[in-house]
N, CA and C of each residue as an Amber inpcrd file, in Angstrom:
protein
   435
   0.8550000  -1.1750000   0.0000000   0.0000000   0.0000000   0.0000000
   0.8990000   1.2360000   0.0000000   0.5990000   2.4820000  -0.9190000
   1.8240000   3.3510000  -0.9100000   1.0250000   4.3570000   0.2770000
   2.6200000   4.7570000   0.8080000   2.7360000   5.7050000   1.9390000
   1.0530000   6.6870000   2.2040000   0.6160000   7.1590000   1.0420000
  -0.0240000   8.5450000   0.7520000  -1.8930000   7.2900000   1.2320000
  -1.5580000   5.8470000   0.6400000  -3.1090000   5.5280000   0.7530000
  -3.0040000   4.6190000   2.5870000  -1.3990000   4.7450000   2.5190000
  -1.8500000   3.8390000   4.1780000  -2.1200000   5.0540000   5.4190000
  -1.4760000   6.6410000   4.7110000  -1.8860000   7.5300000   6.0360000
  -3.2460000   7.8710000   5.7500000  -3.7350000   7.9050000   4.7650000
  -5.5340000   7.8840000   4.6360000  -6.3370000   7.0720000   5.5320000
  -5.9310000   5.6580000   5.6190000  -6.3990000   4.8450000   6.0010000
  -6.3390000   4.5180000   7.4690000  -5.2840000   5.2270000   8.2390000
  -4.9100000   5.7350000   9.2730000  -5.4380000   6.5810000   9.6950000
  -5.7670000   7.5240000   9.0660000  -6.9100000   8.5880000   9.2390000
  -7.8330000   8.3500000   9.3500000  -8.8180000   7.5950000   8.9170000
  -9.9870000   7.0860000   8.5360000  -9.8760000   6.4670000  10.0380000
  -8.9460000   5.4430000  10.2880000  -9.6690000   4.1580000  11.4990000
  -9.6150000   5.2480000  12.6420000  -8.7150000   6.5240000  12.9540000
  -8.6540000   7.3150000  13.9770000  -9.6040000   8.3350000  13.9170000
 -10.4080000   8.6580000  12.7300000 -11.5440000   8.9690000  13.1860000
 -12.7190000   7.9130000  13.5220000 -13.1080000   7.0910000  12.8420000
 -13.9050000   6.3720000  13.3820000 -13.6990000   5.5130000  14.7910000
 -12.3550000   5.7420000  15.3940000 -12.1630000   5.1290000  16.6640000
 -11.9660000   3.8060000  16.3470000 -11.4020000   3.9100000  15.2380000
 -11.2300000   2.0270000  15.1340000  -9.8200000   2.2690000  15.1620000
  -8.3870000   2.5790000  14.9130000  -7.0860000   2.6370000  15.7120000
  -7.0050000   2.2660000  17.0120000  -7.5710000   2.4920000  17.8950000
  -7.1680000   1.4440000  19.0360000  -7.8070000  -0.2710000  19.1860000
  -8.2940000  -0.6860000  18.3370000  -8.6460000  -1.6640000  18.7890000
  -8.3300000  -2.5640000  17.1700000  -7.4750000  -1.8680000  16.3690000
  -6.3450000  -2.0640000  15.2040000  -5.2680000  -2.3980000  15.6960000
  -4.9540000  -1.6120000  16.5640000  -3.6710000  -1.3310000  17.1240000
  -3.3400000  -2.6240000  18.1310000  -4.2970000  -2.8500000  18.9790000
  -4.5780000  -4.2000000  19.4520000  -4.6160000  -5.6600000  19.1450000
  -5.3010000  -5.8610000  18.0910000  -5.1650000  -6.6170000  17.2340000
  -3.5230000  -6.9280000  16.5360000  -2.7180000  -5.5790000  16.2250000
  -1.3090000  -6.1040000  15.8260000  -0.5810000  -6.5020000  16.9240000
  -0.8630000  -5.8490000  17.7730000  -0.4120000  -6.6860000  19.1790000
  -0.4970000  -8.1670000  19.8070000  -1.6270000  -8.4480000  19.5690000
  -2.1560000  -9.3670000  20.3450000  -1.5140000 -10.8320000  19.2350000
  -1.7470000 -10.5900000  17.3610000  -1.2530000 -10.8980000  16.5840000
   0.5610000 -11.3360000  16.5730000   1.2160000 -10.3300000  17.1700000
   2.4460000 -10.2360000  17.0430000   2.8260000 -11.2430000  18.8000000
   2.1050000 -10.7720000  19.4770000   2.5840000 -11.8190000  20.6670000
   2.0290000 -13.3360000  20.8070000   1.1890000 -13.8100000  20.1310000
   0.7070000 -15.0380000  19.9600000   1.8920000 -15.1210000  19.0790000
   2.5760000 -14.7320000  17.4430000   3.6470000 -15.1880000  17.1310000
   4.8170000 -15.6150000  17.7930000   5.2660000 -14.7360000  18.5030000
   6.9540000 -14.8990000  19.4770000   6.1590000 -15.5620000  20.2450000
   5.3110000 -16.2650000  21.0920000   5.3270000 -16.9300000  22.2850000
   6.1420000 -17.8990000  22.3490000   6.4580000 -18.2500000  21.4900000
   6.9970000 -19.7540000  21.6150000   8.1570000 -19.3270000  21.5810000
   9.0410000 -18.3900000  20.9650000  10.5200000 -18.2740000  21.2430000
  10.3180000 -17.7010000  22.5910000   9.2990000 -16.5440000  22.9170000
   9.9470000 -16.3660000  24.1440000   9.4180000 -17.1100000  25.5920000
   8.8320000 -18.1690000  25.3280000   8.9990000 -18.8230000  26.0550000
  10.2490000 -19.8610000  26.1630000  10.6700000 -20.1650000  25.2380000
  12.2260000 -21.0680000  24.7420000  13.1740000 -19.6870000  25.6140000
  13.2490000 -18.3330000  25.1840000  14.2770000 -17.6270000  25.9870000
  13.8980000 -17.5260000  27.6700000  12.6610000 -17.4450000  27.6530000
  12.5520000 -17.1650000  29.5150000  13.2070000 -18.7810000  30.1120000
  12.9610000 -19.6600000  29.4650000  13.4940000 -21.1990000  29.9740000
  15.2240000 -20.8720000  30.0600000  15.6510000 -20.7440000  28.9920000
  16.9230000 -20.6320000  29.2240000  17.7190000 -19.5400000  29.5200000
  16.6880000 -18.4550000  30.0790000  17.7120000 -17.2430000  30.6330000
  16.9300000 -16.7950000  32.0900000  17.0650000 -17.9630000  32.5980000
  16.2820000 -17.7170000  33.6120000  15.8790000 -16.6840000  34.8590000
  17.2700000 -15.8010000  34.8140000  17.1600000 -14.6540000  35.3310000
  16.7700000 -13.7140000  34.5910000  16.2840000 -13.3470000  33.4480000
  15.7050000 -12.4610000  32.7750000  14.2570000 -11.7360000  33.3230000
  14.6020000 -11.0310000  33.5310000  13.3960000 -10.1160000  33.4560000
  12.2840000  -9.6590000  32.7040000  11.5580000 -10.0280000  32.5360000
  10.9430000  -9.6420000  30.6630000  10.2820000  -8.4410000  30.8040000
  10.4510000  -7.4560000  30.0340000   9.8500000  -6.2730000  29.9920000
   8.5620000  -6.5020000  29.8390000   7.5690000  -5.0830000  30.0510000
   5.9230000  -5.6330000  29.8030000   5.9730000  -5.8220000  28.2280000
   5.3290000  -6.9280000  27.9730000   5.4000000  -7.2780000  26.5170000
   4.5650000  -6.1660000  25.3930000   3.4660000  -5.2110000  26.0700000
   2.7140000  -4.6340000  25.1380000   3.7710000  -2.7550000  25.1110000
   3.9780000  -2.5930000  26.1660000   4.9820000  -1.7350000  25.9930000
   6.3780000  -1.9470000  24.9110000   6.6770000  -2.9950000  25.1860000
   7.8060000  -3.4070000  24.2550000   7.3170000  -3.5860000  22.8830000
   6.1140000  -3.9800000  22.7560000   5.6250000  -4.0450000  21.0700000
   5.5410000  -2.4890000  21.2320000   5.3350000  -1.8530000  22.0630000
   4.9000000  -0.4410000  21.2280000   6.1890000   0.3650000  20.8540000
   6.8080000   0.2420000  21.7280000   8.2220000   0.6430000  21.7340000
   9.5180000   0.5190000  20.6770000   9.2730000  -0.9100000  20.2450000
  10.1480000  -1.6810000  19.5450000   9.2430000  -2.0050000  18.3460000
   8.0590000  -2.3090000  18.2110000   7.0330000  -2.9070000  17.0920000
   7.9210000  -4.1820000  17.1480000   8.1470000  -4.8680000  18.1420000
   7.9660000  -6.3010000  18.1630000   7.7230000  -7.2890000  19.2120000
   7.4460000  -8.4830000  19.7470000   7.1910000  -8.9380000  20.7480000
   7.9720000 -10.1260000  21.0090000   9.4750000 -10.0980000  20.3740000
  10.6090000 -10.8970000  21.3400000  11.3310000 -10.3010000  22.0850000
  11.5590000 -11.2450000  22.8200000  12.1140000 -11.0880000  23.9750000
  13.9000000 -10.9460000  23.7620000  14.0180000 -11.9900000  22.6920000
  15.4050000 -11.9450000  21.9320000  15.6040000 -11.3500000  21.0020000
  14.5800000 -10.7230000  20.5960000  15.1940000  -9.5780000  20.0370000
  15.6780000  -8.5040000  20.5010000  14.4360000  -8.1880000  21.3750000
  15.3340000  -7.1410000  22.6860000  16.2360000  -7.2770000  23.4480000
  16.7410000  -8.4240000  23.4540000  18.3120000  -8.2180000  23.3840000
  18.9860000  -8.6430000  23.3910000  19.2590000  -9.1070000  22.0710000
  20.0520000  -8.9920000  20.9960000  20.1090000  -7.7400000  20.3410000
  19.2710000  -6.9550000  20.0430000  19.4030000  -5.7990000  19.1990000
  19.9970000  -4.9000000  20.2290000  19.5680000  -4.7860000  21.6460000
  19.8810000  -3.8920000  22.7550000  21.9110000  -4.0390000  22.7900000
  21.6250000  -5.2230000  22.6040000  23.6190000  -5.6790000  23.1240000
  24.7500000  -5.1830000  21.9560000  23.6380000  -5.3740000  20.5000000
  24.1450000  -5.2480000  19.4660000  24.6070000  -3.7870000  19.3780000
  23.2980000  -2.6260000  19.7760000  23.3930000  -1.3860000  19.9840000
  24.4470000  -0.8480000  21.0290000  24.2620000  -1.3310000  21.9160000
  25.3290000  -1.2050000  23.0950000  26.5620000  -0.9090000  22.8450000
  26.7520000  -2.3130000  22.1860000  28.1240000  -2.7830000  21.8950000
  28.8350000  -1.5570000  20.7810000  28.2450000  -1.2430000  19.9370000
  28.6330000  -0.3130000  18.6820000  28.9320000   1.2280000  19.5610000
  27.7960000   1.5200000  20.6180000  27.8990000   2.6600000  21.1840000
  29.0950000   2.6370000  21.9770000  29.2120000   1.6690000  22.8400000
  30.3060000   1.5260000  23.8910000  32.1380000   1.7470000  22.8960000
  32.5170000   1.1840000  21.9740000  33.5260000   1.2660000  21.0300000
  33.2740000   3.0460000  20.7570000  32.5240000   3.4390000  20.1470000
  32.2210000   5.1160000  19.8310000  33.1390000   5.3150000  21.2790000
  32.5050000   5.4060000  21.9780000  32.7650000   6.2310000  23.6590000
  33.8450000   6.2010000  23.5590000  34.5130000   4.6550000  24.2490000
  35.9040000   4.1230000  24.2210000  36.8360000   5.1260000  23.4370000
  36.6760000   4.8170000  22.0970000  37.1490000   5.6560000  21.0470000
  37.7540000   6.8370000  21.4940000  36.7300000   7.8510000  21.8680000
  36.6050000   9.2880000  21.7880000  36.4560000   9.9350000  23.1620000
  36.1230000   9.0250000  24.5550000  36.0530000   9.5910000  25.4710000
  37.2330000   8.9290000  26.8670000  38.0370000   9.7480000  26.8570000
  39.1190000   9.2190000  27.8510000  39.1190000   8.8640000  28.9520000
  37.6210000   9.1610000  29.6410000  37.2900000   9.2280000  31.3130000
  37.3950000   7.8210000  31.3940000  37.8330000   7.3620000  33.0020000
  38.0030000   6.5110000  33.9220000  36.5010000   5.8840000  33.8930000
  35.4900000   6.4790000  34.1500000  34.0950000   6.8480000  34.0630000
  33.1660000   7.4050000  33.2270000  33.1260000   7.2450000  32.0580000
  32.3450000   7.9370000  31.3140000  30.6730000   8.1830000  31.7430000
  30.2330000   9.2930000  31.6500000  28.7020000   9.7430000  31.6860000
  27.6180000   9.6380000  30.6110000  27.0440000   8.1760000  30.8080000
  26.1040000   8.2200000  29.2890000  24.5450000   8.5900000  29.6990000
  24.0240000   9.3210000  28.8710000  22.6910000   9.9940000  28.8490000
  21.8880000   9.2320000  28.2660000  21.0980000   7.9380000  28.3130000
  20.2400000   7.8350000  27.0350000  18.7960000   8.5160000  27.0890000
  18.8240000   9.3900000  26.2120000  17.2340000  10.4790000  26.2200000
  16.3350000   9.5200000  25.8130000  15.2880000   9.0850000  26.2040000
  14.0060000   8.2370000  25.6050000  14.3720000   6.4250000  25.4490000
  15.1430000   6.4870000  26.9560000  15.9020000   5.2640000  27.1660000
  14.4580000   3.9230000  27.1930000  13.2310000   4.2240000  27.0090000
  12.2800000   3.1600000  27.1560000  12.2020000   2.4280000  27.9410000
  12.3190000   0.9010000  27.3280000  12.4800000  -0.2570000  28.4180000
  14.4210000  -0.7120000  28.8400000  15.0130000   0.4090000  28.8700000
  16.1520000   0.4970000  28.6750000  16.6260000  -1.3470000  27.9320000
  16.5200000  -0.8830000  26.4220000  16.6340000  -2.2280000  25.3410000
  18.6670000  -2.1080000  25.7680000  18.6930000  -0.4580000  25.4580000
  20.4450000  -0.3710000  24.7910000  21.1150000  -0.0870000  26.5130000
  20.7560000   1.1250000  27.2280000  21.4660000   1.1830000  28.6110000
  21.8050000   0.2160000  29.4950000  20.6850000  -1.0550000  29.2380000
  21.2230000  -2.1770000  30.6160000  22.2820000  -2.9200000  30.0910000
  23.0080000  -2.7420000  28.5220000  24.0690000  -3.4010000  28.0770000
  25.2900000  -2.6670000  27.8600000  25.0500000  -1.4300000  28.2040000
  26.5050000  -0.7970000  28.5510000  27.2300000  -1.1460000  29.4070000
  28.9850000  -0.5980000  29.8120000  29.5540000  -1.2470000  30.6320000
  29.1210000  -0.6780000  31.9230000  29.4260000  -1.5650000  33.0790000
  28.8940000  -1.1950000  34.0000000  30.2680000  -0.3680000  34.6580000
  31.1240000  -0.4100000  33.6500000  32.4840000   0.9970000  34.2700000
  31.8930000   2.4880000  34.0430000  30.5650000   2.3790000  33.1890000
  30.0380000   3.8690000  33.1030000  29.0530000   4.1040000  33.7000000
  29.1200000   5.4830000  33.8790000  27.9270000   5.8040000  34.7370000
  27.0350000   6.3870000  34.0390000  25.4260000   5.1910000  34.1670000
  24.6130000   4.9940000  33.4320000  23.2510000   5.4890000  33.4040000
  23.1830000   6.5620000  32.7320000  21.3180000   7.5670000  33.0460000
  20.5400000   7.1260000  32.3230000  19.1170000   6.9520000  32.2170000
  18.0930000   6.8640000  31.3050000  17.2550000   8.1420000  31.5520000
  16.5850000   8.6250000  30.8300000  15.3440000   9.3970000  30.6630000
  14.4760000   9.0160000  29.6960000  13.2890000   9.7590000  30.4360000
  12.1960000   8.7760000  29.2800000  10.9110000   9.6700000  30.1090000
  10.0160000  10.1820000  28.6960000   8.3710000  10.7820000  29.3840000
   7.8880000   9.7880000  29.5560000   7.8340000   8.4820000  29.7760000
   6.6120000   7.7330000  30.2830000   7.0940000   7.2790000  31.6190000
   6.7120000   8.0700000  32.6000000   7.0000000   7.4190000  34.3580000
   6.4270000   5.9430000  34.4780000   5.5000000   5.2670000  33.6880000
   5.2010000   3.7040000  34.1410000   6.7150000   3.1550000  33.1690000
   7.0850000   3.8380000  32.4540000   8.5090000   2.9700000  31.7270000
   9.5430000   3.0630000  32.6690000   9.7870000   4.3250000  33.3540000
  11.3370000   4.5380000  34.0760000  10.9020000   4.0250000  35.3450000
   9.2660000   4.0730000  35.9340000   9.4460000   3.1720000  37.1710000
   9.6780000   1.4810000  37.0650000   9.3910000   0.9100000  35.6810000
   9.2610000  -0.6190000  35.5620000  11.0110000  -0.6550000  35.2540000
  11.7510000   0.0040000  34.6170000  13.1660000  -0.2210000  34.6120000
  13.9380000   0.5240000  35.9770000  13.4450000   1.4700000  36.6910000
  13.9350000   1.6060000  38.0940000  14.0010000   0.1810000  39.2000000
  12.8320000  -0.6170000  39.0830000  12.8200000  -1.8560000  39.8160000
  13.6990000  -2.9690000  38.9060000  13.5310000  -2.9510000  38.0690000
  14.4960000  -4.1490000  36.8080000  15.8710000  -4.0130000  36.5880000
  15.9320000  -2.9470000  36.2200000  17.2030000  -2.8520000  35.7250000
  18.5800000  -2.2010000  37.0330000  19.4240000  -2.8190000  37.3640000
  20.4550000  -2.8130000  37.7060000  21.5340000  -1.7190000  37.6570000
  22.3570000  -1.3530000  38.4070000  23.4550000  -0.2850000  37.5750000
  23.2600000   0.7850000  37.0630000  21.9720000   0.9770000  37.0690000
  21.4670000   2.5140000  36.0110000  20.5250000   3.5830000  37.0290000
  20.7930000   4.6660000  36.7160000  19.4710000   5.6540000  37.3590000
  18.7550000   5.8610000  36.1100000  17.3560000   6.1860000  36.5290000
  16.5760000   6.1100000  35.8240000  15.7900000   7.1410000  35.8820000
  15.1460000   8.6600000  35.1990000  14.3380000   9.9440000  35.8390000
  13.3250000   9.8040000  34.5480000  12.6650000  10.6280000  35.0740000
  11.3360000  11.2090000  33.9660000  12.3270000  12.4700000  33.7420000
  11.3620000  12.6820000  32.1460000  12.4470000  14.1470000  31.7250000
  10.9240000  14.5340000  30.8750000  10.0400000  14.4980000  30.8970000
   8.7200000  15.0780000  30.1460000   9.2200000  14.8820000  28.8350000
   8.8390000  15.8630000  28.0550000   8.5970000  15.3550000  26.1840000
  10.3540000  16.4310000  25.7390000  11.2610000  16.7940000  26.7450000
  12.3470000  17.5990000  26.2950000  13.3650000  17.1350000  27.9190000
  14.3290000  16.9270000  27.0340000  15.4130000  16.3650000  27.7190000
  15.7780000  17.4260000  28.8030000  16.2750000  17.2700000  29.8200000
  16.7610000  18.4930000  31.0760000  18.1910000  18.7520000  30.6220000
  18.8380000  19.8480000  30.1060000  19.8870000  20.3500000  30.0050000
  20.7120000  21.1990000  31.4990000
């Protein structure tokens, strides 16, 4: 469908109030798919934490569990070499603005000192209890300078 007839059609279900219960449907669609891997990853990573799964589809538009992270470690990993690279501190200070279900921050090194921000307070309080090593704040819809 080209770009110009799928935002029509987008238009259309958000006026008639049919977008949220569209929107649901790709959800509900997309996590009946991954169940079965991520039930295969919660078995074998047994300390894992699993993020809320409908946040993470919204977040990510997908509902593995291995993908989130794998893609998170993958990201990490590329960012952490940048730093290394270019930043000499003992300690480096990483910011991630709109850190989510922190996919990329909980795979940085834990030699840096690790911030998230993010406008959704049910996201930075569910990774304040989860995630490890990191502070975590609300920063509304503009980062705090």
């Amino acid at each position: 469908m080209p770009a110009s007839s799928k935002q029509r059609a987008l238009a259309m279900a958000r006026g008639i109030g049919l977008l949220p219960i569209l929107e649901r449907a790709r959800y509900l669609s997309a996590a009946r798919r991954a169940a079965p891997g991520n039930k295969a990853y919660l078995a074998k990573h047994p300390g894992f934490v699993a993020p809320p799964l409908w946040w993470m589809h919204d977040m990510y538009a997908h509902a593995s569990f291995k993908q989130y992270m794998e893609t998170g470690q993958e990201t990490a990993a590329a960012l952490a070499r940048r730093i290394d690279a270019h930043v000499k501190h003992e300690r480096p200070r990483v910011a991630d603005w709109g850190c989510g279900l922190a996919r990329v921050i909980r795979h940085l090194p834990e030699r840096y000192e690790r911030h998230g921000f993010d406008y959704n307070a049910e996201a930075i309080a569910w990774c304040s209890k989860n995630i490890s090593g990191c502070a975590f704040d609300i920063n509304g819809l503009r980062p705090p300078m």
